[in-house]
């Protein structure tokens, strides 16, 4: 019979049934930062860092540096303050609003192009009928 003892294991290696498996704050902040300041929008990652620094530093009381932005982006930050997390959530909301505004503008432009095409096609059909 095999023994079911885990006395040789450290406390971190033992299974903890009540332990919740969730996303860490650092991982969540990394995802929020990358979604709120996508590099495809700014052209390169350094520009996204600068914009993130500008946005977040206005919303936190502590000194927030470009180095801190990079550590969050890379997921190497040791901790995330609640002020930083709230600023990142606000940045994500602003990014969604901006993206929605751009999509509505694009859809309006496409609607105008389709309407112009339909009017031109209707005019050509009428001209063919008159011949």
mmCIF file with all atom_site columns, C-alpha atoms in Angstrom:
data_model
loop_
_atom_site.group_PDB
_atom_site.id
_atom_site.type_symbol
_atom_site.label_atom_id
_atom_site.label_alt_id
_atom_site.label_comp_id
_atom_site.label_asym_id
_atom_site.label_entity_id
_atom_site.label_seq_id
_atom_site.pdbx_PDB_ins_code
_atom_site.Cartn_x
_atom_site.Cartn_y
_atom_site.Cartn_z
_atom_site.occupancy
_atom_site.B_iso_or_equiv
_atom_site.pdbx_formal_charge
_atom_site.auth_seq_id
_atom_site.auth_comp_id
_atom_site.auth_asym_id
_atom_site.auth_atom_id
_atom_site.pdbx_PDB_model_num
ATOM 1   C CA . UNK A 1 1   ? 0.000   0.000  0.000   1.00 0.00 ? 1   UNK A CA 1
ATOM 2   C CA . UNK A 1 2   ? 1.290   3.413  -0.907  1.00 0.00 ? 2   UNK A CA 1
ATOM 3   C CA . UNK A 1 3   ? 1.453   6.078  1.751   1.00 0.00 ? 3   UNK A CA 1
ATOM 4   C CA . UNK A 1 4   ? -0.616  9.195  1.216   1.00 0.00 ? 4   UNK A CA 1
ATOM 5   C CA . UNK A 1 5   ? 1.631   11.443 3.199   1.00 0.00 ? 5   UNK A CA 1
ATOM 6   C CA . UNK A 1 6   ? 2.905   14.735 1.944   1.00 0.00 ? 6   UNK A CA 1
ATOM 7   C CA . UNK A 1 7   ? 5.071   15.595 4.925   1.00 0.00 ? 7   UNK A CA 1
ATOM 8   C CA . UNK A 1 8   ? 8.159   15.912 2.731   1.00 0.00 ? 8   UNK A CA 1
ATOM 9   C CA . UNK A 1 9   ? 6.573   18.673 0.683   1.00 0.00 ? 9   UNK A CA 1
ATOM 10  C CA . UNK A 1 10  ? 6.818   22.364 1.447   1.00 0.00 ? 10  UNK A CA 1
ATOM 11  C CA . UNK A 1 11  ? 3.694   24.354 2.230   1.00 0.00 ? 11  UNK A CA 1
ATOM 12  C CA . UNK A 1 12  ? 3.593   25.717 -1.340  1.00 0.00 ? 12  UNK A CA 1
ATOM 13  C CA . UNK A 1 13  ? 3.669   22.228 -2.857  1.00 0.00 ? 13  UNK A CA 1
ATOM 14  C CA . UNK A 1 14  ? 0.801   20.827 -0.821  1.00 0.00 ? 14  UNK A CA 1
ATOM 15  C CA . UNK A 1 15  ? -2.607  20.969 -2.358  1.00 0.00 ? 15  UNK A CA 1
ATOM 16  C CA . UNK A 1 16  ? -4.894  23.522 -0.802  1.00 0.00 ? 16  UNK A CA 1
ATOM 17  C CA . UNK A 1 17  ? -8.533  22.701 -1.463  1.00 0.00 ? 17  UNK A CA 1
ATOM 18  C CA . UNK A 1 18  ? -9.872  26.140 -0.464  1.00 0.00 ? 18  UNK A CA 1
ATOM 19  C CA . UNK A 1 19  ? -7.407  28.047 -2.616  1.00 0.00 ? 19  UNK A CA 1
ATOM 20  C CA . UNK A 1 20  ? -9.072  29.900 -5.474  1.00 0.00 ? 20  UNK A CA 1
ATOM 21  C CA . UNK A 1 21  ? -7.406  29.670 -8.820  1.00 0.00 ? 21  UNK A CA 1
ATOM 22  C CA . UNK A 1 22  ? -7.745  33.090 -10.348 1.00 0.00 ? 22  UNK A CA 1
ATOM 23  C CA . UNK A 1 23  ? -5.812  35.620 -12.303 1.00 0.00 ? 23  UNK A CA 1
ATOM 24  C CA . UNK A 1 24  ? -3.177  37.567 -10.413 1.00 0.00 ? 24  UNK A CA 1
ATOM 25  C CA . UNK A 1 25  ? -3.355  41.353 -10.259 1.00 0.00 ? 25  UNK A CA 1
ATOM 26  C CA . UNK A 1 26  ? -0.150  41.675 -12.253 1.00 0.00 ? 26  UNK A CA 1
ATOM 27  C CA . UNK A 1 27  ? -1.494  39.477 -15.039 1.00 0.00 ? 27  UNK A CA 1
ATOM 28  C CA . UNK A 1 28  ? -4.806  41.325 -15.062 1.00 0.00 ? 28  UNK A CA 1
ATOM 29  C CA . UNK A 1 29  ? -3.042  44.710 -15.147 1.00 0.00 ? 29  UNK A CA 1
ATOM 30  C CA . UNK A 1 30  ? -0.842  43.505 -17.994 1.00 0.00 ? 30  UNK A CA 1
ATOM 31  C CA . UNK A 1 31  ? -3.907  42.546 -20.021 1.00 0.00 ? 31  UNK A CA 1
ATOM 32  C CA . UNK A 1 32  ? -5.676  45.817 -19.237 1.00 0.00 ? 32  UNK A CA 1
ATOM 33  C CA . UNK A 1 33  ? -2.615  47.854 -20.216 1.00 0.00 ? 33  UNK A CA 1
ATOM 34  C CA . UNK A 1 34  ? -2.155  46.012 -23.505 1.00 0.00 ? 34  UNK A CA 1
ATOM 35  C CA . UNK A 1 35  ? -5.856  46.320 -24.347 1.00 0.00 ? 35  UNK A CA 1
ATOM 36  C CA . UNK A 1 36  ? -6.131  49.981 -23.347 1.00 0.00 ? 36  UNK A CA 1
ATOM 37  C CA . UNK A 1 37  ? -2.959  51.044 -25.172 1.00 0.00 ? 37  UNK A CA 1
ATOM 38  C CA . UNK A 1 38  ? -2.571  48.720 -28.171 1.00 0.00 ? 38  UNK A CA 1
ATOM 39  C CA . UNK A 1 39  ? 0.735   49.096 -29.990 1.00 0.00 ? 39  UNK A CA 1
ATOM 40  C CA . UNK A 1 40  ? -1.033  48.864 -33.372 1.00 0.00 ? 40  UNK A CA 1
ATOM 41  C CA . UNK A 1 41  ? -2.782  52.143 -32.594 1.00 0.00 ? 41  UNK A CA 1
ATOM 42  C CA . UNK A 1 42  ? 0.365   54.000 -31.561 1.00 0.00 ? 42  UNK A CA 1
ATOM 43  C CA . UNK A 1 43  ? 2.704   52.517 -34.149 1.00 0.00 ? 43  UNK A CA 1
ATOM 44  C CA . UNK A 1 44  ? 5.238   51.136 -31.716 1.00 0.00 ? 44  UNK A CA 1
ATOM 45  C CA . UNK A 1 45  ? 5.385   49.913 -28.146 1.00 0.00 ? 45  UNK A CA 1
ATOM 46  C CA . UNK A 1 46  ? 7.396   52.873 -26.836 1.00 0.00 ? 46  UNK A CA 1
ATOM 47  C CA . UNK A 1 47  ? 4.681   55.275 -27.994 1.00 0.00 ? 47  UNK A CA 1
ATOM 48  C CA . UNK A 1 48  ? 2.078   53.172 -26.210 1.00 0.00 ? 48  UNK A CA 1
ATOM 49  C CA . UNK A 1 49  ? 4.246   53.311 -23.055 1.00 0.00 ? 49  UNK A CA 1
ATOM 50  C CA . UNK A 1 50  ? 4.423   57.096 -23.274 1.00 0.00 ? 50  UNK A CA 1
ATOM 51  C CA . UNK A 1 51  ? 0.650   57.467 -23.710 1.00 0.00 ? 51  UNK A CA 1
ATOM 52  C CA . UNK A 1 52  ? -0.013  55.044 -20.864 1.00 0.00 ? 52  UNK A CA 1
ATOM 53  C CA . UNK A 1 53  ? 2.396   56.956 -18.637 1.00 0.00 ? 53  UNK A CA 1
ATOM 54  C CA . UNK A 1 54  ? 0.691   60.245 -19.489 1.00 0.00 ? 54  UNK A CA 1
ATOM 55  C CA . UNK A 1 55  ? -2.784  58.848 -18.809 1.00 0.00 ? 55  UNK A CA 1
ATOM 56  C CA . UNK A 1 56  ? -2.039  56.904 -15.616 1.00 0.00 ? 56  UNK A CA 1
ATOM 57  C CA . UNK A 1 57  ? 0.299   59.423 -13.950 1.00 0.00 ? 57  UNK A CA 1
ATOM 58  C CA . UNK A 1 58  ? -2.535  61.984 -13.886 1.00 0.00 ? 58  UNK A CA 1
ATOM 59  C CA . UNK A 1 59  ? -4.753  59.525 -12.023 1.00 0.00 ? 59  UNK A CA 1
ATOM 60  C CA . UNK A 1 60  ? -2.439  58.178 -9.307  1.00 0.00 ? 60  UNK A CA 1
ATOM 61  C CA . UNK A 1 61  ? -0.985  59.982 -6.319  1.00 0.00 ? 61  UNK A CA 1
ATOM 62  C CA . UNK A 1 62  ? 2.391   58.266 -6.330  1.00 0.00 ? 62  UNK A CA 1
ATOM 63  C CA . UNK A 1 63  ? 5.157   58.879 -8.846  1.00 0.00 ? 63  UNK A CA 1
ATOM 64  C CA . UNK A 1 64  ? 4.400   56.752 -11.894 1.00 0.00 ? 64  UNK A CA 1
ATOM 65  C CA . UNK A 1 65  ? 7.324   56.255 -14.283 1.00 0.00 ? 65  UNK A CA 1
ATOM 66  C CA . UNK A 1 66  ? 7.862   54.882 -17.762 1.00 0.00 ? 66  UNK A CA 1
ATOM 67  C CA . UNK A 1 67  ? 9.845   52.090 -16.157 1.00 0.00 ? 67  UNK A CA 1
ATOM 68  C CA . UNK A 1 68  ? 6.746   51.146 -14.137 1.00 0.00 ? 68  UNK A CA 1
ATOM 69  C CA . UNK A 1 69  ? 4.684   51.058 -17.345 1.00 0.00 ? 69  UNK A CA 1
ATOM 70  C CA . UNK A 1 70  ? 7.243   48.744 -18.947 1.00 0.00 ? 70  UNK A CA 1
ATOM 71  C CA . UNK A 1 71  ? 7.254   46.410 -15.938 1.00 0.00 ? 71  UNK A CA 1
ATOM 72  C CA . UNK A 1 72  ? 3.452   46.153 -16.034 1.00 0.00 ? 72  UNK A CA 1
ATOM 73  C CA . UNK A 1 73  ? 3.524   45.619 -19.830 1.00 0.00 ? 73  UNK A CA 1
ATOM 74  C CA . UNK A 1 74  ? 6.064   42.820 -19.487 1.00 0.00 ? 74  UNK A CA 1
ATOM 75  C CA . UNK A 1 75  ? 4.339   41.302 -16.436 1.00 0.00 ? 75  UNK A CA 1
ATOM 76  C CA . UNK A 1 76  ? 7.376   41.698 -14.194 1.00 0.00 ? 76  UNK A CA 1
ATOM 77  C CA . UNK A 1 77  ? 5.812   44.104 -11.687 1.00 0.00 ? 77  UNK A CA 1
ATOM 78  C CA . UNK A 1 78  ? 5.762   42.697 -8.169  1.00 0.00 ? 78  UNK A CA 1
ATOM 79  C CA . UNK A 1 79  ? 2.452   44.264 -7.221  1.00 0.00 ? 79  UNK A CA 1
ATOM 80  C CA . UNK A 1 80  ? -0.264  46.494 -8.598  1.00 0.00 ? 80  UNK A CA 1
ATOM 81  C CA . UNK A 1 81  ? -1.751  49.271 -6.488  1.00 0.00 ? 81  UNK A CA 1
ATOM 82  C CA . UNK A 1 82  ? -5.503  49.773 -6.489  1.00 0.00 ? 82  UNK A CA 1
ATOM 83  C CA . UNK A 1 83  ? -5.061  53.287 -7.919  1.00 0.00 ? 83  UNK A CA 1
ATOM 84  C CA . UNK A 1 84  ? -3.129  51.850 -10.839 1.00 0.00 ? 84  UNK A CA 1
ATOM 85  C CA . UNK A 1 85  ? -5.743  49.178 -11.446 1.00 0.00 ? 85  UNK A CA 1
ATOM 86  C CA . UNK A 1 86  ? -8.558  51.758 -11.421 1.00 0.00 ? 86  UNK A CA 1
ATOM 87  C CA . UNK A 1 87  ? -6.603  53.984 -13.823 1.00 0.00 ? 87  UNK A CA 1
ATOM 88  C CA . UNK A 1 88  ? -6.088  51.029 -16.157 1.00 0.00 ? 88  UNK A CA 1
ATOM 89  C CA . UNK A 1 89  ? -9.801  50.211 -16.078 1.00 0.00 ? 89  UNK A CA 1
ATOM 90  C CA . UNK A 1 90  ? -10.622 53.854 -16.872 1.00 0.00 ? 90  UNK A CA 1
ATOM 91  C CA . UNK A 1 91  ? -8.124  53.770 -19.748 1.00 0.00 ? 91  UNK A CA 1
ATOM 92  C CA . UNK A 1 92  ? -9.743  50.633 -21.129 1.00 0.00 ? 92  UNK A CA 1
ATOM 93  C CA . UNK A 1 93  ? -13.174 52.247 -20.995 1.00 0.00 ? 93  UNK A CA 1
ATOM 94  C CA . UNK A 1 94  ? -11.847 55.316 -22.834 1.00 0.00 ? 94  UNK A CA 1
ATOM 95  C CA . UNK A 1 95  ? -10.248 53.068 -25.459 1.00 0.00 ? 95  UNK A CA 1
ATOM 96  C CA . UNK A 1 96  ? -13.560 51.264 -25.990 1.00 0.00 ? 96  UNK A CA 1
ATOM 97  C CA . UNK A 1 97  ? -15.423 54.567 -26.331 1.00 0.00 ? 97  UNK A CA 1
ATOM 98  C CA . UNK A 1 98  ? -12.848 55.824 -28.861 1.00 0.00 ? 98  UNK A CA 1
ATOM 99  C CA . UNK A 1 99  ? -13.028 52.587 -30.830 1.00 0.00 ? 99  UNK A CA 1
ATOM 100 C CA . UNK A 1 100 ? -16.831 52.698 -30.833 1.00 0.00 ? 100 UNK A CA 1
ATOM 101 C CA . UNK A 1 101 ? -16.768 56.289 -32.096 1.00 0.00 ? 101 UNK A CA 1
ATOM 102 C CA . UNK A 1 102 ? -14.389 55.301 -34.904 1.00 0.00 ? 102 UNK A CA 1
ATOM 103 C CA . UNK A 1 103 ? -16.559 52.329 -35.858 1.00 0.00 ? 103 UNK A CA 1
ATOM 104 C CA . UNK A 1 104 ? -19.693 54.475 -35.980 1.00 0.00 ? 104 UNK A CA 1
ATOM 105 C CA . UNK A 1 105 ? -17.912 56.995 -38.197 1.00 0.00 ? 105 UNK A CA 1
ATOM 106 C CA . UNK A 1 106 ? -16.720 54.209 -40.469 1.00 0.00 ? 106 UNK A CA 1
ATOM 107 C CA . UNK A 1 107 ? -20.208 52.686 -40.658 1.00 0.00 ? 107 UNK A CA 1
ATOM 108 C CA . UNK A 1 108 ? -21.730 56.077 -41.502 1.00 0.00 ? 108 UNK A CA 1
ATOM 109 C CA . UNK A 1 109 ? -19.169 56.491 -44.290 1.00 0.00 ? 109 UNK A CA 1
ATOM 110 C CA . UNK A 1 110 ? -19.965 53.031 -45.634 1.00 0.00 ? 110 UNK A CA 1
ATOM 111 C CA . UNK A 1 111 ? -23.708 53.773 -45.513 1.00 0.00 ? 111 UNK A CA 1
ATOM 112 C CA . UNK A 1 112 ? -23.130 56.918 -47.583 1.00 0.00 ? 112 UNK A CA 1
ATOM 113 C CA . UNK A 1 113 ? -21.067 54.994 -50.136 1.00 0.00 ? 113 UNK A CA 1
ATOM 114 C CA . UNK A 1 114 ? -23.714 52.270 -50.414 1.00 0.00 ? 114 UNK A CA 1
ATOM 115 C CA . UNK A 1 115 ? -26.487 54.840 -50.788 1.00 0.00 ? 115 UNK A CA 1
ATOM 116 C CA . UNK A 1 116 ? -24.540 56.650 -53.514 1.00 0.00 ? 116 UNK A CA 1
ATOM 117 C CA . UNK A 1 117 ? -23.902 53.357 -55.312 1.00 0.00 ? 117 UNK A CA 1
ATOM 118 C CA . UNK A 1 118 ? -27.585 52.386 -55.073 1.00 0.00 ? 118 UNK A CA 1
ATOM 119 C CA . UNK A 1 119 ? -28.647 55.797 -56.420 1.00 0.00 ? 119 UNK A CA 1
ATOM 120 C CA . UNK A 1 120 ? -26.193 55.495 -59.324 1.00 0.00 ? 120 UNK A CA 1
ATOM 121 C CA . UNK A 1 121 ? -27.401 51.971 -60.106 1.00 0.00 ? 121 UNK A CA 1
ATOM 122 C CA . UNK A 1 122 ? -31.040 53.099 -59.954 1.00 0.00 ? 122 UNK A CA 1
ATOM 123 C CA . UNK A 1 123 ? -30.206 55.983 -62.344 1.00 0.00 ? 123 UNK A CA 1
ATOM 124 C CA . UNK A 1 124 ? -28.487 53.625 -64.797 1.00 0.00 ? 124 UNK A CA 1
ATOM 125 C CA . UNK A 1 125 ? -31.491 51.282 -64.693 1.00 0.00 ? 125 UNK A CA 1
ATOM 126 C CA . UNK A 1 126 ? -33.852 54.166 -65.485 1.00 0.00 ? 126 UNK A CA 1
ATOM 127 C CA . UNK A 1 127 ? -31.584 55.325 -68.344 1.00 0.00 ? 127 UNK A CA 1
ATOM 128 C CA . UNK A 1 128 ? -31.568 51.813 -69.836 1.00 0.00 ? 128 UNK A CA 1
ATOM 129 C CA . UNK A 1 129 ? -35.363 51.734 -69.677 1.00 0.00 ? 129 UNK A CA 1
ATOM 130 C CA . UNK A 1 130 ? -35.647 54.968 -71.650 1.00 0.00 ? 130 UNK A CA 1
ATOM 131 C CA . UNK A 1 131 ? -33.598 53.707 -74.612 1.00 0.00 ? 131 UNK A CA 1
#
